[in-house]
Short mmCIF file of C-alpha atoms in Angstrom, two decimals:
data_model
loop_
_atom_site.label_atom_id
_atom_site.label_comp_id
_atom_site.label_asym_id
_atom_site.label_seq_id
_atom_site.Cartn_x
_atom_site.Cartn_y
_atom_site.Cartn_z
CA MET A 1 -40.91 37.28 44.39
CA ALA A 2 -44.57 38.09 44.23
CA PHE A 3 -47.04 36.33 41.88
CA THR A 4 -47.90 37.76 39.00
CA LYS A 5 -51.43 37.58 37.68
CA SER A 6 -51.72 35.27 34.55
CA ALA A 7 -54.35 34.99 31.38
CA PHE A 8 -53.15 31.49 31.53
CA ASP A 9 -55.76 28.71 31.64
CA LEU A 10 -54.22 25.43 31.11
CA SER A 11 -57.17 23.50 30.53
CA LYS A 12 -58.19 26.10 27.34
CA CYS A 13 -54.26 26.53 26.62
CA ALA A 14 -53.36 22.84 25.88
CA ARG A 15 -54.50 20.36 23.21
CA PRO A 16 -58.45 18.51 24.34
CA ASN A 17 -57.19 15.13 23.53
CA ILE A 18 -53.97 15.65 25.62
CA LEU A 19 -56.00 16.85 28.57
CA SER A 20 -58.41 13.78 27.98
CA LEU A 21 -55.10 11.53 27.43
CA GLN A 22 -54.49 8.52 29.63
CA PRO A 23 -51.60 8.42 30.32
CA TYR A 24 -48.85 5.24 29.51
CA ARG A 25 -48.95 2.62 31.64
CA CYS A 26 -46.16 0.41 31.36
CA ALA A 27 -45.05 -2.74 33.82
CA ARG A 28 -42.77 -0.93 36.43
CA ASP A 29 -45.69 1.25 37.32
CA ASP A 30 -46.82 -1.15 39.74
CA TYR A 31 -44.23 -3.39 40.43
CA LYS A 32 -40.49 -1.90 40.60
CA ASP A 33 -37.34 -3.81 39.95
CA ASP A 34 -36.24 -4.12 42.89
CA GLY A 35 -33.93 -7.39 43.03
CA THR A 36 -36.04 -9.46 44.80
CA ASN A 37 -38.88 -9.60 42.40
CA ILE A 38 -39.50 -12.31 39.92
CA LEU A 39 -40.85 -9.96 36.27
CA LEU A 40 -42.75 -12.29 34.16
CA ASP A 41 -45.12 -9.13 33.16
CA ALA A 42 -42.89 -7.49 30.64
CA ASN A 43 -41.92 -9.75 27.72
CA GLU A 44 -38.08 -8.81 28.43
CA ASN A 45 -35.41 -11.71 27.69
CA ALA A 46 -34.51 -12.94 31.41
CA TYR A 47 -31.32 -14.15 29.90
CA GLY A 48 -29.68 -10.42 29.62
CA PRO A 49 -28.27 -8.99 26.81
CA SER A 50 -27.38 -10.92 23.47
CA LEU A 51 -23.98 -9.38 23.36
CA ASN A 52 -21.08 -11.58 23.29
CA LEU A 53 -18.98 -9.48 25.97
CA GLN A 54 -15.39 -9.49 25.97
CA THR A 55 -13.60 -8.53 29.48
CA ASN A 56 -10.35 -8.56 28.21
CA GLY A 57 -9.00 -7.81 24.94
CA PRO A 58 -9.69 -5.62 22.10
CA VAL A 59 -13.33 -4.08 20.86
CA HIS A 60 -14.72 -6.32 17.75
CA GLN A 61 -14.80 -4.76 14.74
CA THR A 62 -16.54 -4.96 11.64
CA ARG A 63 -16.32 -3.86 8.21
CA VAL A 64 -19.07 -2.34 6.42
CA ASN A 65 -19.04 -1.06 2.89
CA GLY A 66 -15.02 -1.18 3.11
CA THR A 67 -15.05 0.67 6.29
CA GLU A 68 -13.78 -0.62 9.78
CA ALA A 69 -15.83 0.41 12.83
CA SER A 70 -15.80 -0.60 16.16
CA THR A 71 -18.78 -2.14 17.36
CA MET A 72 -19.01 -1.67 21.15
CA PRO A 73 -18.02 1.95 22.84
CA ASP A 74 -14.04 1.82 24.28
CA ILE A 75 -12.40 4.09 25.44
CA LYS A 76 -12.13 6.19 22.49
CA LEU A 77 -15.54 6.07 21.41
CA LEU A 78 -16.39 7.39 25.38
CA LEU A 79 -14.17 10.56 24.28
CA GLY A 80 -16.19 11.23 21.19
CA LEU A 81 -19.33 11.81 22.79
CA ASN A 82 -18.66 16.08 22.52
CA ARG A 83 -19.77 14.76 18.94
CA TYR A 84 -23.18 14.76 17.66
CA PRO A 85 -23.69 10.74 16.73
CA ASP A 86 -24.16 9.65 12.95
CA PRO A 87 -27.72 10.95 12.14
CA HIS A 88 -28.05 8.28 9.01
CA GLN A 89 -26.94 4.84 10.37
CA ILE A 90 -25.60 3.59 7.41
CA GLU A 91 -23.80 0.59 8.83
CA LEU A 92 -26.57 -0.14 11.24
CA LYS A 93 -28.64 -0.11 8.89
CA GLN A 94 -26.47 -2.13 6.71
CA LEU A 95 -26.23 -4.84 9.58
CA LEU A 96 -29.90 -4.77 10.26
CA CYS A 97 -30.74 -5.41 6.48
CA SER A 98 -28.32 -8.49 6.78
CA LEU A 99 -29.66 -10.25 9.27
CA ARG A 100 -33.28 -10.27 7.65
CA ASN A 101 -32.39 -10.71 4.06
CA ASP A 102 -33.16 -14.68 3.81
CA HIS A 103 -35.28 -14.15 0.59
CA THR A 104 -38.05 -16.37 1.86
CA HIS A 105 -40.24 -14.10 0.48
CA THR A 106 -38.84 -12.72 -2.42
CA PRO A 107 -35.18 -12.57 -4.30
CA LYS A 108 -35.21 -9.16 -3.51
CA ALA A 109 -32.65 -7.42 -1.06
CA LEU A 110 -33.04 -5.24 1.50
CA ARG A 111 -31.21 -2.15 1.39
CA PRO A 112 -30.06 0.38 4.24
CA GLU A 113 -32.87 3.07 1.95
CA ASN A 114 -35.29 0.49 3.48
CA LEU A 115 -35.01 1.54 6.58
CA PHE A 116 -35.65 3.75 9.68
CA VAL A 117 -34.37 3.34 12.97
CA GLY A 118 -35.73 4.81 15.98
CA VAL A 119 -36.13 4.98 20.04
CA GLY A 120 -37.88 1.94 20.31
CA SER A 121 -40.96 0.64 17.90
CA ASP A 122 -42.99 3.39 19.48
CA GLU A 123 -41.23 6.15 17.61
CA ALA A 124 -41.85 4.45 14.54
CA ILE A 125 -45.40 3.74 15.57
CA ASP A 126 -45.75 7.61 16.56
CA ALA A 127 -43.52 8.66 12.98
CA ILE A 128 -45.87 6.38 11.20
CA LEU A 129 -49.07 7.96 12.35
CA ARG A 130 -47.21 11.93 11.89
CA CYS A 131 -46.36 10.87 8.35
CA PHE A 132 -49.92 9.81 6.90
CA CYS A 133 -52.41 11.03 9.00
CA VAL A 134 -54.03 14.44 9.17
CA PRO A 135 -54.95 15.32 13.03
CA GLY A 136 -58.66 15.38 13.83
CA ARG A 137 -59.42 13.67 10.58
CA ASP A 138 -57.92 10.59 9.72
CA LYS A 139 -58.39 7.39 11.43
CA ILE A 140 -56.16 4.04 11.93
CA LEU A 141 -57.28 0.37 12.16
CA THR A 142 -56.52 -1.73 14.94
CA CYS A 143 -57.53 -5.22 15.62
CA PRO A 144 -57.78 -5.64 19.22
CA PRO A 145 -56.61 -7.65 21.64
CA THR A 146 -53.31 -6.00 20.65
CA TYR A 147 -50.31 -3.50 21.55
CA GLY A 148 -51.89 -0.90 23.76
CA MET A 149 -49.20 2.02 21.87
CA TYR A 150 -51.14 1.76 18.64
CA ALA A 151 -54.16 3.61 20.43
CA VAL A 152 -52.16 5.69 23.12
CA SER A 153 -50.11 7.49 20.23
CA ALA A 154 -53.32 8.07 17.97
CA GLN A 155 -55.07 9.77 20.63
CA VAL A 156 -51.81 11.90 20.81
CA ASN A 157 -52.33 12.30 17.50
CA ASP A 158 -55.86 13.14 17.46
CA LEU A 159 -56.98 10.24 15.42
CA GLU A 160 -59.44 8.39 15.54
CA VAL A 161 -59.44 4.54 16.31
CA VAL A 162 -61.29 1.67 14.06
CA LYS A 163 -61.32 -1.41 15.68
CA VAL A 164 -62.31 -5.21 14.00
CA PRO A 165 -61.45 -7.60 16.98
CA LEU A 166 -59.20 -10.91 15.96
CA ASP A 167 -61.93 -14.02 16.09
CA ALA A 168 -61.35 -15.19 19.42
CA SER A 169 -63.48 -18.53 18.13
CA LYS A 170 -60.28 -18.83 15.74
CA ALA A 171 -56.93 -19.04 18.11
CA PHE A 172 -57.12 -14.91 17.65
CA SER A 173 -56.55 -15.03 13.53
CA LEU A 174 -56.88 -11.90 11.67
CA GLN A 175 -60.21 -11.07 9.89
CA PRO A 176 -58.90 -9.81 6.48
CA GLU A 177 -62.43 -9.73 5.24
CA ALA A 178 -63.95 -8.12 7.62
CA ILE A 179 -61.44 -5.65 7.65
CA ASN A 180 -61.23 -4.82 3.99
CA LYS A 181 -65.01 -4.18 4.40
CA THR A 182 -64.39 -1.67 6.82
CA LEU A 183 -61.58 -0.08 4.89
CA ALA A 184 -63.94 0.27 1.96
CA LEU A 185 -66.49 2.52 3.84
CA ASP A 186 -64.41 4.67 4.99
CA PRO A 187 -61.40 6.48 3.23
CA HIS A 188 -60.12 8.05 6.39
CA ILE A 189 -58.68 5.45 7.38
CA LYS A 190 -54.88 5.72 6.60
CA ILE A 191 -53.04 2.73 8.71
CA VAL A 192 -54.01 -0.91 9.78
CA TYR A 193 -52.07 -2.12 12.90
CA VAL A 194 -51.16 -5.89 12.59
CA CYS A 195 -49.03 -7.29 15.66
CA SER A 196 -47.74 -10.45 14.77
CA PRO A 197 -46.83 -12.61 16.47
CA GLY A 198 -49.76 -11.07 18.45
CA ASN A 199 -49.55 -9.00 22.25
CA PRO A 200 -51.10 -10.71 24.23
CA THR A 201 -52.44 -13.57 21.60
CA ALA A 202 -48.75 -14.88 21.29
CA ASN A 203 -50.15 -16.40 17.57
CA LEU A 204 -48.75 -15.47 14.29
CA ILE A 205 -50.74 -13.81 11.48
CA SER A 206 -50.97 -15.63 8.47
CA LYS A 207 -48.90 -13.96 5.68
CA SER A 208 -51.84 -14.66 3.24
CA ALA A 209 -54.35 -12.47 5.28
CA ILE A 210 -52.01 -9.53 5.54
CA GLN A 211 -51.83 -10.04 1.61
CA LYS A 212 -55.71 -9.62 1.10
CA ILE A 213 -55.26 -6.04 3.00
CA LEU A 214 -52.64 -5.59 0.83
CA GLU A 215 -54.42 -5.81 -2.67
CA HIS A 216 -57.69 -3.96 -1.73
CA PRO A 217 -58.65 -3.10 -4.43
CA THR A 218 -59.42 1.03 -3.53
CA TRP A 219 -57.97 1.75 -0.26
CA ASN A 220 -55.39 4.03 -0.60
CA GLY A 221 -53.27 3.08 2.80
CA VAL A 222 -50.51 1.48 4.67
CA VAL A 223 -50.53 -1.43 6.52
CA VAL A 224 -47.96 -2.17 9.44
CA VAL A 225 -46.47 -5.29 10.49
CA ASP A 226 -45.21 -4.92 14.50
CA GLU A 227 -42.94 -8.15 14.57
CA ALA A 228 -41.91 -7.61 17.81
CA TYR A 229 -41.78 -10.88 18.97
CA ILE A 230 -40.42 -12.46 15.47
CA ASP A 231 -37.60 -14.40 16.70
CA PHE A 232 -39.48 -16.57 18.81
CA ALA A 233 -41.76 -17.64 15.99
CA SER A 234 -40.33 -20.38 13.50
CA GLU A 235 -37.64 -19.66 11.50
CA SER A 236 -38.58 -17.52 8.47
CA SER A 237 -41.49 -16.26 9.59
CA SER A 238 -40.39 -12.62 9.09
CA LEU A 239 -41.76 -10.63 6.41
CA ALA A 240 -39.28 -7.68 6.76
CA ASN A 241 -37.83 -8.45 3.44
CA TRP A 242 -41.26 -8.76 1.89
CA VAL A 243 -41.11 -5.50 2.35
CA THR A 244 -39.18 -4.89 -1.20
CA GLU A 245 -42.60 -6.48 -2.59
CA TRP A 246 -44.88 -3.94 -1.76
CA PRO A 247 -45.12 -0.16 -1.59
CA ASN A 248 -47.67 0.56 1.12
CA LEU A 249 -46.07 -2.32 3.62
CA ILE A 250 -43.93 -1.27 7.05
CA VAL A 251 -42.68 -4.36 9.09
CA LEU A 252 -41.54 -3.05 12.66
CA GLN A 253 -39.17 -5.07 14.59
CA THR A 254 -37.19 -3.84 18.07
CA LEU A 255 -34.10 -5.39 20.03
CA SER A 256 -36.07 -5.14 22.97
CA LYS A 257 -37.02 -8.72 22.71
CA ALA A 258 -34.86 -11.62 21.71
CA PHE A 259 -32.05 -9.28 21.31
CA GLY A 260 -31.89 -8.73 25.23
CA LEU A 261 -31.47 -5.14 24.26
CA ALA A 262 -34.71 -3.20 25.98
CA GLY A 263 -32.58 -0.86 27.69
CA ILE A 264 -30.98 0.82 24.89
CA ARG A 265 -34.17 1.65 22.97
CA LEU A 266 -33.99 0.84 19.33
CA GLY A 267 -36.58 0.01 17.04
CA THR A 268 -37.01 0.02 13.11
CA ALA A 269 -39.46 0.09 10.43
CA PHE A 270 -38.43 -2.28 7.20
CA THR A 271 -40.69 -0.71 4.21
CA SER A 272 -40.14 1.01 0.85
CA PRO A 273 -37.04 3.70 0.03
CA GLU A 274 -39.96 6.19 -0.20
CA ILE A 275 -42.00 5.66 3.00
CA ALA A 276 -38.43 5.25 4.56
CA ALA A 277 -37.27 8.66 3.36
CA LEU A 278 -40.28 9.90 4.69
CA LEU A 279 -40.13 8.77 8.01
CA ASN A 280 -36.38 9.63 7.87
CA ASN A 281 -37.13 13.41 7.04
CA LEU A 282 -39.90 13.85 9.88
CA LYS A 283 -36.88 11.93 12.61
CA ALA A 284 -35.20 14.12 14.76
CA PRO A 285 -31.84 14.84 13.35
CA TYR A 286 -29.84 12.66 15.84
CA ASN A 287 -32.58 10.57 17.46
CA ILE A 288 -30.03 7.38 17.79
CA SER A 289 -27.15 8.20 20.52
CA THR A 290 -23.61 7.12 19.69
CA ILE A 291 -23.47 4.06 22.31
CA THR A 292 -26.83 3.01 21.11
CA SER A 293 -25.99 2.68 17.58
CA ALA A 294 -22.46 0.67 18.85
CA ILE A 295 -24.39 -1.58 21.04
CA ALA A 296 -26.72 -2.49 18.09
CA CYS A 297 -24.05 -3.34 15.71
CA GLN A 298 -22.20 -5.80 18.40
CA ALA A 299 -25.60 -7.53 18.44
CA MET A 300 -25.69 -8.22 14.83
CA GLN A 301 -21.95 -9.08 14.76
CA PRO A 302 -21.99 -13.51 14.47
CA GLU A 303 -20.58 -14.14 18.33
CA SER A 304 -23.54 -11.92 19.22
CA LEU A 305 -26.27 -13.39 16.87
CA GLU A 306 -24.83 -16.79 19.06
CA VAL A 307 -25.55 -15.72 21.95
CA MET A 308 -29.06 -14.11 21.04
CA ARG A 309 -30.09 -17.74 19.77
CA SER A 310 -28.74 -19.38 22.51
CA SER A 311 -30.92 -17.55 25.29
CA ARG A 312 -33.94 -18.10 22.35
CA SER A 313 -33.58 -21.75 22.58
CA LYS A 314 -33.52 -21.45 26.48
CA ILE A 315 -36.74 -19.52 26.20
CA VAL A 316 -38.44 -22.02 24.19
CA LYS A 317 -37.61 -25.03 26.32
CA GLN A 318 -38.91 -23.18 29.08
CA ARG A 319 -41.91 -22.14 26.84
CA GLU A 320 -42.43 -25.52 26.24
CA ARG A 321 -42.01 -26.96 29.64
CA MET A 322 -44.81 -23.85 30.43
CA LEU A 323 -46.98 -25.58 28.08
CA ALA A 324 -46.54 -29.11 29.32
CA GLU A 325 -46.74 -28.24 33.29
CA LEU A 326 -49.07 -25.43 33.98
CA PRO A 327 -52.13 -27.84 33.03
CA LYS A 328 -51.76 -30.30 35.70
CA ILE A 329 -52.32 -27.59 38.07
CA PRO A 330 -55.96 -27.09 39.60
CA GLY A 331 -57.54 -23.65 38.64
CA ILE A 332 -55.51 -23.17 35.25
CA GLY A 333 -57.53 -23.22 32.12
CA ARG A 334 -57.04 -23.28 28.42
CA PHE A 335 -54.17 -21.67 26.69
CA LEU A 336 -55.35 -18.93 24.48
CA GLY A 337 -54.00 -17.77 21.14
CA GLY A 338 -50.23 -18.99 20.01
CA ALA A 339 -47.26 -20.08 21.16
CA GLU A 340 -44.95 -18.26 18.65
CA SER A 341 -43.86 -15.99 21.59
CA ASN A 342 -41.85 -15.68 24.84
CA PHE A 343 -45.05 -15.51 26.81
CA LEU A 344 -48.21 -17.28 27.08
CA LEU A 345 -51.87 -16.57 27.41
CA VAL A 346 -53.72 -18.06 29.82
CA GLU A 347 -56.92 -18.80 31.60
CA ILE A 348 -57.61 -18.72 34.89
CA LEU A 349 -60.85 -20.36 36.48
CA ASP A 350 -63.07 -19.43 39.84
CA LYS A 351 -62.42 -23.13 40.56
CA PRO A 352 -60.50 -26.49 39.70
CA ARG A 353 -61.50 -27.56 35.99
CA ASN A 354 -62.18 -31.42 37.56
CA SER A 355 -64.93 -29.21 39.73
CA GLY A 356 -66.40 -27.10 36.48
CA GLY A 357 -64.02 -23.96 36.88
CA LYS A 358 -64.66 -21.40 34.86
CA PRO A 359 -62.71 -18.17 33.38
CA ASN A 360 -63.23 -16.07 35.63
CA ASN A 361 -61.75 -12.08 36.12
CA GLU A 362 -62.06 -11.46 39.62
CA THR A 363 -60.03 -15.05 40.64
CA ALA A 364 -57.40 -13.89 37.51
CA LEU A 365 -57.12 -10.50 39.20
CA ALA A 366 -56.39 -11.65 42.92
CA VAL A 367 -54.08 -14.06 41.73
CA TYR A 368 -51.90 -11.34 39.41
CA GLU A 369 -51.98 -9.52 42.68
CA GLY A 370 -51.42 -12.16 45.45
CA LEU A 371 -48.16 -13.50 43.13
CA ALA A 372 -46.76 -10.08 43.07
CA GLU A 373 -47.78 -8.66 46.46
CA ASN A 374 -47.06 -12.06 48.50
CA LYS A 375 -44.91 -14.22 46.17
CA GLY A 376 -42.44 -11.49 44.53
CA VAL A 377 -43.64 -12.93 40.97
CA VAL A 378 -45.18 -10.50 38.54
CA VAL A 379 -47.05 -11.33 35.54
CA ARG A 380 -49.85 -9.45 33.77
CA PHE A 381 -53.62 -9.32 33.92
CA ARG A 382 -55.38 -8.92 30.38
CA GLY A 383 -58.64 -10.11 31.68
CA LYS A 384 -60.26 -6.86 30.28
CA GLU A 385 -58.96 -7.16 26.84
CA PRO A 386 -61.48 -9.15 24.06
CA GLY A 387 -61.48 -12.52 24.30
CA CYS A 388 -58.98 -12.66 27.37
CA HIS A 389 -61.73 -13.32 29.86
CA GLY A 390 -60.00 -14.36 33.33
CA CYS A 391 -56.72 -14.69 31.48
CA LEU A 392 -52.76 -13.79 32.54
CA ARG A 393 -50.10 -12.73 30.45
CA ILE A 394 -46.94 -14.70 31.95
CA THR A 395 -43.31 -13.93 30.36
CA VAL A 396 -41.07 -17.24 29.76
CA GLY A 397 -38.32 -16.59 32.38
CA THR A 398 -35.52 -18.71 33.06
CA GLU A 399 -35.11 -22.03 34.09
CA ASP A 400 -35.38 -21.12 37.99
CA GLU A 401 -37.93 -18.34 37.33
CA VAL A 402 -39.84 -20.82 35.92
CA ASP A 403 -39.81 -23.33 38.92
CA LYS A 404 -40.51 -20.41 41.57
CA PHE A 405 -43.86 -19.30 39.15
CA LEU A 406 -44.33 -23.00 38.97
CA GLU A 407 -44.38 -23.21 42.65
CA GLU A 408 -46.08 -20.27 43.77
CA ILE A 409 -48.94 -20.15 41.00
CA GLN A 410 -50.16 -23.57 43.00
CA ILE A 411 -49.85 -22.05 46.20
CA VAL A 412 -51.84 -18.97 44.92
CA LEU A 413 -54.54 -21.05 43.35
CA LYS A 414 -55.16 -22.58 46.45
CA GLY A 415 -55.18 -20.05 48.24
CA ALA A 416 -57.72 -18.23 46.56
CA TYR A 417 -59.66 -21.45 46.38
CA MET A 418 -59.98 -21.48 50.36
CA GLY A 419 -61.00 -17.81 50.29
CA LYS A 420 -57.76 -16.70 51.42
CA LEU A 421 -57.09 -14.08 48.92
CA ASP A 422 -59.03 -10.88 48.43
CA MET A 423 -61.46 -11.29 46.04
CA SER A 424 -63.16 -8.48 46.38
CA ASN A 425 -61.08 -5.98 43.96
CA GLY A 426 -63.85 -4.05 42.13
CA LYS A 427 -63.71 -2.64 38.24
CA GLU A 428 -61.24 -0.19 38.84
CA ASP A 429 -58.57 -2.19 40.18
CA ALA A 430 -58.96 -4.98 36.91
CA LYS A 431 -58.95 -1.81 34.18
CA ALA A 432 -55.78 -0.47 36.10
CA ALA A 433 -54.03 -3.77 35.99
CA ASN A 434 -55.18 -4.36 32.20
CA ASP A 435 -54.57 -0.38 31.18
CA ILE A 436 -50.55 -1.57 31.83
CA VAL A 437 -49.05 -1.29 27.77
CA ALA A 438 -46.43 -3.72 27.72
#
């Protein structure tokens, strides 16, 4: 067929903010899961799904609101895939509420009306922006260093990002006074995103600091607390139940981390019934698949929760081991932030500590690349983030993976100091490595 001339010009037809969008770069863009690499870069649960799977016997059943429902995909469920999934997910929402109704912060109880469930937390992040912000006019506020998808979603929605950094001199604590001052000066800031525990900082943000923002005397906006890693923090740290006390608080969670279910893409937003209704109204009608819902329901069962807690205990044990063993390695500097997650943020020095070594991005990038390309151990370079100069973010793996990591990083660091690693990587290499979002 002969080409027909068209007046179409993509550069003028597409939205300018989309044309200039820096694409989402995730952990697998650089190093693939080929079965040989040790992947300590995406903060996944290396112990696998937190499911009480049975090779024989009946599918587990659960009773929710008097109704018996299957909680694992069986042949009957698979044969029902010709039908659209439940658009409301009431059973799943009730199970999620039961998990978080610990009443630490309030005697009130979460109900299904308090929930929005989406395709990972990322759908909720985007839905909140579309719910509250007018493109080209409104803004969001973030506290770097933080999760990169807030800014990516903001650019997709043509929203400006205002930044009030975490206080790196105080273990990356939130600065509520500075945030409140910024909010008072700009009514177009509609949303404040707070990551707790932080990514890449692994520190828990204090409830009192968040409360100061919620109590702002003039600002009419929403505070979003992203708790993707909350199950690795101390017990009763989650603020999910607290949304029953605040009309403008949203708490995000996910099954991708402690529950080891990144592959099903299930995220939650706990909030007031009024906000939850708006988010549910604007979502696609069948955003959660039947199989995703069934697996998520199974993950909420007592037997599966025990699997999750067992895996979490193993991860915490290896986290404590890394905290103890890494400082013994020449060239490892301080741990920055906290240790309330399944990863640690650590400085890489330009020479051994006892020789006066200082945090150094060139060395950190060389170690990151040397580990991945020569040793098959993939971590994450974070040296371009505010307050993270010379830092790597290292996911806590299994005992065998931590064995391998501790062995190989010593070898790679020694090679770096002996000039056996390429230290000539420029700013573009560092930026590319740092821009990966996960």
